[in-house]
Short mmCIF file of C-alpha atoms and ligand atoms in Angstrom, two decimals:
data_model
loop_
_atom_site.label_atom_id
_atom_site.label_comp_id
_atom_site.label_asym_id
_atom_site.label_seq_id
_atom_site.Cartn_x
_atom_site.Cartn_y
_atom_site.Cartn_z
CA UNK A 592 -5.04 -8.52 14.86
CA UNK A 593 -3.24 -5.23 14.36
CA UNK A 594 -5.19 -2.24 15.64
CA UNK A 595 -4.99 1.54 15.81
CA UNK A 596 -2.75 4.26 14.48
CA UNK A 597 0.84 4.85 15.52
CA UNK A 598 1.92 8.40 14.57
CA UNK A 599 5.63 9.12 14.79
CA UNK A 600 7.49 12.39 14.34
CA UNK A 601 7.20 16.11 14.86
CA UNK A 602 5.47 17.14 18.07
CA UNK A 603 4.94 20.81 18.88
CA UNK A 604 2.73 23.25 20.74
CA UNK A 605 0.88 25.72 18.50
CA UNK A 606 -0.53 28.99 19.80
CA UNK A 607 -2.76 30.53 17.12
CA UNK A 608 -4.27 34.00 17.35
CA UNK A 609 -6.88 35.39 14.92
CA UNK A 610 -7.06 38.00 13.54
CA UNK A 611 -3.74 39.80 13.92
CA UNK A 612 -3.59 42.39 11.14
CA UNK A 613 -0.20 44.01 11.50
CA UNK A 614 1.65 43.82 14.78
CA UNK A 615 0.82 46.95 16.75
CA UNK A 616 2.86 48.78 19.35
CA UNK A 617 0.12 50.14 21.54
CA UNK A 618 0.17 49.44 25.28
CA UNK A 619 -3.56 48.72 25.21
CA UNK A 620 -4.97 45.20 25.04
CA UNK A 621 -6.58 44.52 21.66
CA UNK A 622 -9.56 42.18 21.60
CA UNK A 623 -9.38 39.34 19.07
CA UNK A 624 -11.85 36.66 18.01
CA UNK A 625 -9.89 33.53 18.77
CA UNK A 626 -6.79 32.23 20.51
CA UNK A 627 -6.11 28.49 20.60
CA UNK A 628 -3.31 26.48 22.23
CA UNK A 629 -3.09 22.88 21.05
CA UNK A 630 -0.72 19.99 20.38
CA UNK A 631 0.45 20.28 16.77
CA UNK A 632 3.13 19.20 14.32
CA UNK A 633 2.98 16.68 11.50
CA UNK A 634 2.73 13.75 13.93
CA UNK A 635 1.08 15.18 17.07
CA UNK A 636 -1.40 17.31 15.09
CA UNK A 637 -2.43 14.31 13.01
CA UNK A 638 -2.65 12.18 16.17
CA UNK A 639 -4.90 14.72 17.90
CA UNK A 640 -7.26 15.02 14.92
CA UNK A 641 -7.42 11.25 14.34
CA UNK A 642 -8.36 10.80 18.02
CA UNK A 643 -11.00 13.50 17.69
CA UNK A 644 -12.43 11.44 14.80
CA UNK A 645 -12.63 8.41 17.08
CA UNK A 646 -9.50 6.49 16.06
CA UNK A 647 -7.37 4.61 18.58
CA UNK A 648 -4.06 6.50 18.50
CA UNK A 649 -0.57 6.27 19.98
CA UNK A 650 1.97 9.04 19.51
CA UNK A 651 5.75 8.50 19.31
CA UNK A 652 7.38 11.87 19.87
CA UNK A 653 9.27 14.04 22.33
CA UNK A 654 8.57 17.09 24.47
CA UNK A 655 10.72 19.00 26.94
CA UNK A 656 10.19 19.03 30.72
CA UNK A 657 8.68 22.53 30.53
CA UNK A 658 5.07 23.68 30.97
CA UNK A 659 4.52 23.57 27.18
CA UNK A 660 5.36 19.87 27.16
CA UNK A 661 2.97 19.21 30.01
CA UNK A 662 0.25 21.00 28.08
CA UNK A 663 0.96 18.99 24.90
CA UNK A 664 0.80 15.71 26.82
CA UNK A 665 -2.41 16.47 28.72
CA UNK A 666 -4.02 17.95 25.59
CA UNK A 667 -3.40 14.71 23.69
CA UNK A 668 -4.55 12.58 26.63
CA UNK A 669 -7.75 14.63 26.96
CA UNK A 670 -8.84 13.21 23.58
CA UNK A 671 -7.67 9.70 24.41
CA UNK A 672 -4.29 9.63 22.64
CA UNK A 673 -1.95 7.08 24.25
CA UNK A 674 1.16 9.08 25.24
CA UNK A 675 3.15 6.20 26.75
CA UNK A 676 5.64 6.51 23.84
CA UNK A 677 5.90 10.33 24.14
CA UNK A 678 9.31 10.98 25.70
CA UNK A 679 9.92 13.85 28.14
CA UNK A 680 13.50 15.10 27.70
CA UNK A 681 14.87 16.64 30.89
CA UNK A 682 16.49 20.04 30.44
CA UNK A 683 15.13 20.43 26.89
CA UNK A 684 12.41 22.67 25.49
CA UNK A 685 9.19 21.65 23.80
CA UNK A 686 9.15 22.84 20.18
CA UNK A 687 6.59 25.67 20.12
CA UNK A 688 5.15 27.99 17.48
CA UNK A 689 3.24 31.25 17.80
CA UNK A 690 1.07 31.85 14.72
CA UNK A 691 -0.41 35.27 14.01
CA UNK A 692 -3.19 34.73 11.46
CA UNK A 693 -4.36 37.73 9.43
CA UNK A 694 -8.04 38.18 8.57
CA UNK A 695 -7.14 37.34 4.95
CA UNK A 696 -5.77 33.95 6.10
CA UNK A 697 -2.08 34.73 5.68
CA UNK A 698 -0.02 33.98 8.72
CA UNK A 699 3.31 34.81 10.34
CA UNK A 700 4.94 32.04 12.38
CA UNK A 701 7.41 32.52 15.21
CA UNK A 702 9.03 29.19 16.02
CA UNK A 703 11.03 28.36 19.12
CA UNK A 704 12.98 25.15 18.39
CA UNK A 705 13.07 22.28 20.87
CA UNK A 706 13.19 18.53 21.04
CA UNK A 707 10.01 17.91 19.00
CA UNK A 708 11.76 16.58 15.89
CA UNK A 709 13.56 13.78 17.72
CA UNK A 710 11.12 10.95 18.50
CA UNK A 711 12.51 7.91 20.33
CA UNK A 712 13.14 4.83 18.18
CA UNK A 713 13.76 1.76 20.31
CA UNK A 714 12.57 -1.83 20.75
CA UNK A 715 9.29 -0.73 22.38
CA UNK A 716 8.49 1.63 19.50
CA UNK A 717 9.39 -1.09 16.97
CA UNK A 718 7.08 -3.58 18.69
CA UNK A 719 4.30 -0.97 18.69
CA UNK A 720 4.79 -0.32 14.96
CA UNK A 721 4.62 -4.06 14.22
CA UNK A 722 1.30 -4.34 16.07
CA UNK A 723 -0.40 -1.25 14.60
CA UNK A 724 -2.89 -1.22 11.75
CA UNK A 725 -1.60 2.16 10.53
CA UNK A 726 1.76 3.87 10.93
CA UNK A 727 1.83 7.57 10.04
CA UNK A 728 5.48 8.48 9.51
CA UNK A 729 6.16 12.20 9.93
CA UNK A 730 9.78 11.95 10.99
CA UNK A 731 11.78 12.69 7.82
CA UNK A 732 14.47 15.18 8.84
CA UNK A 733 14.50 13.92 12.44
CA UNK A 734 17.87 13.51 14.17
CA UNK A 735 16.86 10.15 15.72
CA UNK A 736 15.23 8.74 12.58
CA UNK A 737 17.20 9.81 9.48
CA UNK A 738 20.08 7.72 8.15
CA UNK A 739 18.65 4.25 8.89
CA UNK A 740 16.52 3.96 12.07
CA UNK A 741 13.35 5.37 10.44
CA UNK A 742 13.63 3.10 7.39
CA UNK A 743 14.30 0.09 9.64
CA UNK A 744 11.25 0.95 11.76
CA UNK A 745 9.05 1.06 8.67
CA UNK A 746 10.49 -2.22 7.39
CA UNK A 747 9.39 -3.79 10.69
CA UNK A 748 5.99 -2.07 10.51
CA UNK A 749 5.40 -3.51 7.02
CA UNK A 750 6.61 -6.96 8.15
CA UNK A 751 4.02 -6.77 10.94
CA UNK A 752 1.27 -5.90 8.46
CA UNK A 753 0.81 -2.14 9.01
CA UNK A 754 -0.36 0.26 6.31
CA UNK A 755 2.17 3.13 6.17
CA UNK A 756 1.35 6.77 5.36
CA UNK A 757 4.01 9.48 5.21
CA UNK A 758 3.87 13.29 5.44
CA UNK A 759 6.58 15.97 5.41
CA UNK A 760 7.23 19.31 7.03
CA UNK A 761 9.30 21.88 5.15
CA UNK A 762 11.92 19.45 3.79
CA UNK A 763 15.32 20.64 2.57
CA UNK A 764 16.46 19.56 -0.88
CA UNK A 765 18.84 17.07 0.80
CA UNK A 766 15.79 15.27 2.28
CA UNK A 767 15.40 13.48 -1.07
CA UNK A 768 18.14 11.00 -0.02
CA UNK A 769 16.19 10.06 3.11
CA UNK A 770 12.91 10.01 1.18
CA UNK A 771 14.46 7.48 -1.22
CA UNK A 772 15.19 5.24 1.80
CA UNK A 773 11.71 5.65 3.27
CA UNK A 774 9.40 5.48 0.22
CA UNK A 775 9.88 1.73 -0.55
CA UNK A 776 8.07 1.09 2.78
CA UNK A 777 5.27 3.63 2.21
CA UNK A 778 1.76 2.82 0.98
CA UNK A 779 0.53 6.44 0.69
CA UNK A 780 3.03 9.30 0.36
CA UNK A 781 1.16 12.53 1.26
CA UNK A 782 3.23 15.70 0.65
CA UNK A 783 1.78 19.15 -0.02
CA UNK A 784 1.94 20.44 -3.61
CA UNK A 785 4.69 22.91 -2.66
CA UNK A 786 6.75 20.10 -1.12
CA UNK A 787 6.12 17.79 -4.09
CA UNK A 788 7.23 20.47 -6.58
CA UNK A 789 10.28 21.38 -4.52
CA UNK A 790 11.49 17.80 -4.09
CA UNK A 791 10.70 16.51 -7.59
CA UNK A 792 11.97 19.58 -9.44
CA UNK A 793 8.76 19.48 -11.53
CA UNK A 794 5.88 21.96 -11.43
CA UNK A 795 3.43 19.31 -12.65
CA UNK A 796 1.52 17.28 -10.04
CA UNK A 797 1.37 14.14 -12.18
CA UNK A 798 5.10 14.18 -12.95
CA UNK A 799 5.91 14.83 -9.28
CA UNK A 800 3.66 11.98 -8.09
CA UNK A 801 5.15 9.63 -10.70
CA UNK A 802 8.64 10.46 -9.44
CA UNK A 803 7.65 9.39 -5.89
CA UNK A 804 6.16 6.16 -7.23
CA UNK A 805 9.45 5.49 -9.04
CA UNK A 806 11.22 6.00 -5.69
CA UNK A 807 9.09 3.23 -4.19
CA UNK A 808 5.83 4.69 -2.83
CA UNK A 809 2.82 2.49 -3.69
CA UNK A 810 0.50 5.49 -4.09
CA UNK A 811 0.79 9.26 -3.82
CA UNK A 812 -1.73 11.80 -2.47
CA UNK A 813 -0.59 15.39 -3.08
CA UNK A 814 -2.46 17.95 -0.93
CA UNK A 815 -3.17 21.08 -2.91
CA UNK A 816 -5.05 23.56 -0.71
CA UNK A 817 -8.41 24.75 -2.08
CA UNK A 818 -7.73 22.69 -5.25
CA UNK A 819 -8.14 19.51 -3.17
CA UNK A 820 -5.90 16.50 -3.63
CA UNK A 821 -4.15 14.93 -6.61
CA UNK A 822 -4.11 11.15 -6.21
CA UNK A 823 -1.99 8.65 -8.15
CA UNK A 824 -3.28 5.20 -7.22
CA UNK A 825 -2.76 1.95 -9.13
CA UNK A 826 -1.41 3.90 -12.11
CA UNK A 827 -4.58 6.03 -12.35
CA UNK A 828 -4.65 9.78 -11.67
CA UNK A 829 -7.60 11.39 -9.84
CA UNK A 830 -8.39 14.88 -8.57
CA UNK A 831 -10.44 14.83 -5.36
CA UNK A 832 -11.93 18.33 -4.96
CA UNK A 833 -11.85 20.17 -1.63
CA UNK A 834 -15.05 21.56 -0.08
CA UNK A 835 -16.13 25.20 -0.35
CA UNK A 836 -15.55 26.08 3.29
CA UNK A 837 -15.03 29.61 4.64
CA UNK A 838 -11.44 29.40 5.87
CA UNK A 839 -10.39 31.27 8.99
CA UNK A 840 -7.07 29.60 9.78
CA UNK A 841 -5.62 26.88 7.51
CA UNK A 842 -2.82 25.96 9.94
CA UNK A 843 -2.59 22.15 10.23
CA UNK A 844 -4.92 21.47 7.28
CA UNK A 845 -2.30 19.11 5.86
CA UNK A 846 -1.95 17.20 9.14
CA UNK A 847 -5.71 16.94 9.56
CA UNK A 848 -6.14 15.76 5.94
CA UNK A 849 -3.78 12.85 6.74
CA UNK A 850 -5.67 12.14 9.99
CA UNK A 851 -9.04 12.15 8.21
CA UNK A 852 -7.72 9.86 5.48
CA UNK A 853 -6.48 7.30 8.01
CA UNK A 854 -9.63 7.54 10.18
CA UNK A 855 -11.80 6.81 7.13
CA UNK A 856 -9.60 3.90 5.92
CA UNK A 857 -9.81 2.54 9.49
CA UNK A 858 -13.62 2.41 9.11
CA UNK A 859 -13.30 0.49 5.83
CA UNK A 860 -13.75 3.37 3.37
CA UNK A 861 -12.15 3.03 -0.09
CA UNK A 862 -9.09 5.28 -0.69
CA UNK A 863 -10.77 7.92 -2.91
CA UNK A 864 -13.78 8.23 -0.59
CA UNK A 865 -11.32 8.47 2.31
CA UNK A 866 -9.66 11.39 0.45
CA UNK A 867 -13.06 13.12 0.21
CA UNK A 868 -13.59 12.62 3.95
CA UNK A 869 -10.03 13.91 4.54
CA UNK A 870 -10.84 17.07 2.56
CA UNK A 871 -13.92 17.67 4.70
CA UNK A 872 -11.91 17.08 7.88
CA UNK A 873 -9.30 19.63 6.77
CA UNK A 874 -12.02 22.03 5.63
CA UNK A 875 -13.72 22.00 9.03
CA UNK A 876 -10.34 22.46 10.73
CA UNK A 877 -9.83 25.53 8.47
CA UNK A 878 -13.15 27.02 9.61
CA UNK A 879 -11.85 27.64 13.13
CA UNK A 880 -8.62 28.59 14.89
CA UNK A 881 -5.81 26.10 15.65
CA UNK A 882 -5.21 22.36 15.24
CA UNK A 883 -8.85 21.31 15.70
CA UNK A 884 -10.54 24.40 14.25
CA UNK A 885 -14.30 23.75 13.98
CA UNK A 886 -13.95 19.95 13.75
CA UNK A 887 -16.41 17.95 15.88
CA UNK A 888 -16.41 14.20 15.33
CA UNK A 889 -16.58 11.53 12.60
CA UNK A 890 -20.37 11.57 12.27
CA UNK A 891 -20.63 15.36 12.02
CA UNK A 892 -17.86 15.35 9.39
CA UNK A 893 -19.74 12.78 7.29
CA UNK A 894 -22.89 14.91 7.58
CA UNK A 895 -20.94 18.00 6.46
CA UNK A 896 -19.87 16.19 3.26
CA UNK A 897 -23.50 16.35 2.12
CA UNK A 898 -23.99 19.96 3.21
CA UNK A 899 -20.99 21.70 1.60
CA UNK A 900 -20.54 22.43 -2.10
CA UNK A 901 -17.28 21.46 -3.77
CA UNK A 902 -14.62 24.17 -4.03
CA UNK A 903 -13.89 23.26 -7.67
CA UNK A 904 -15.82 21.38 -10.36
CA UNK A 905 -14.93 17.67 -10.42
CA UNK A 906 -12.73 16.82 -13.45
N1 LIG B 761 -8.86 27.22 1.40
C1 LIG B 761 -9.24 25.94 1.49
N2 LIG B 761 -10.50 25.57 1.16
C2 LIG B 761 -10.91 24.29 1.24
N3 LIG B 761 -10.10 23.27 1.64
C3 LIG B 761 -8.83 23.57 1.97
C4 LIG B 761 -8.32 24.91 1.93
N4 LIG B 761 -7.02 24.89 2.32
C5 LIG B 761 -6.74 23.59 2.60
N5 LIG B 761 -7.81 22.79 2.38
C6 LIG B 761 -7.90 21.32 2.55
O1 LIG B 761 -6.81 20.89 3.32
C7 LIG B 761 -5.99 19.98 2.59
C8 LIG B 761 -4.55 20.18 2.99
O2 LIG B 761 -4.18 21.54 2.84
P1 LIG B 761 -2.79 21.98 2.18
O3 LIG B 761 -2.77 21.53 0.78
O4 LIG B 761 -2.66 23.42 2.46
O5 LIG B 761 -1.76 21.07 3.00
P2 LIG B 761 -0.35 21.42 3.64
O6 LIG B 761 0.35 22.44 2.80
O7 LIG B 761 0.32 20.14 3.92
O8 LIG B 761 -0.81 22.09 5.00
P3 LIG B 761 0.04 22.31 6.35
O9 LIG B 761 0.40 23.75 6.32
O10 LIG B 761 -0.93 21.98 7.43
O11 LIG B 761 1.20 21.38 6.31
C9 LIG B 761 -6.29 20.27 1.13
O12 LIG B 761 -6.01 19.16 0.31
C10 LIG B 761 -7.78 20.63 1.18
O13 LIG B 761 -8.57 19.45 1.23
MG1 LIG B 762 1.97 19.77 5.38
#
């Protein structure tokens, strides 16, 4: 029987500091409330959060042979993520981002590019995808995956019986060609609202979701910040409200929403209930600094769903 989650794609190190209100030029040290270093990126961030929620997770990605890469690997392993498919590229840098989060939640990012967008795709990865229960594909735009290998990997994953989810990170307009190749193999396409609007050319969630279904996705879950998630499933539209959390740092909310969704499906939850759980996962991540924020575990997240009000009235 297929088991576990295989996450493939962007792998980075995030360093989040809160609050940084205007970059100052004093020589003195300024005390801040929180500073978190953690594995991040659409694939590694989702992998870390899914593992925190108790899922069995393998990550397919790449780091450099620098100290940042070592930190990413050991950080993932500390929560039980299987890193045997995480490549270390000699002489390359680990993709790393410094995020200065203002007390009003806005953030400035300083990104140092590296090898994080180039996961390995080979026979071992293909075999792993065929044997997984879930494949989370976060590799659109990757140099090793675009133009055929990614679509072929997902074809194999589907042939093996996996359920495929797909998320994006800051796609260019040209990504639509690759998305058209990938979506026929995707069960749940999970872009953010900004990405959905940008790629579909529509400013209407329903029209955007419909466009992705026409391109081949079986269902579409559009993440829409405090508004929650717009879900198009079996031809029916639903709005799943977010929870009224007190956000500190919303970095990686999208990645953790995907992780929560998969972790709940893995425990047999129905898709809309899994979206509610995903919203609580992302909400708890937003209540602290960095990839994990204030998230604890699956049980505590379920308990929080009863404790928090909804951020918006259900439709
Ligand atoms: N201010 C907020 N209050 C409550 N929930 C939030 C808030 N911001 C985000 N969320 C939750 O997180 C989910 C994902 O957030 P968002 O829509 O910002 O995704 P994203 O743009 O993909 O994020 P990322 O920057 O991590 O890629 C939302 O659907 C919602 O459930
Ligand atoms: Mg996102």
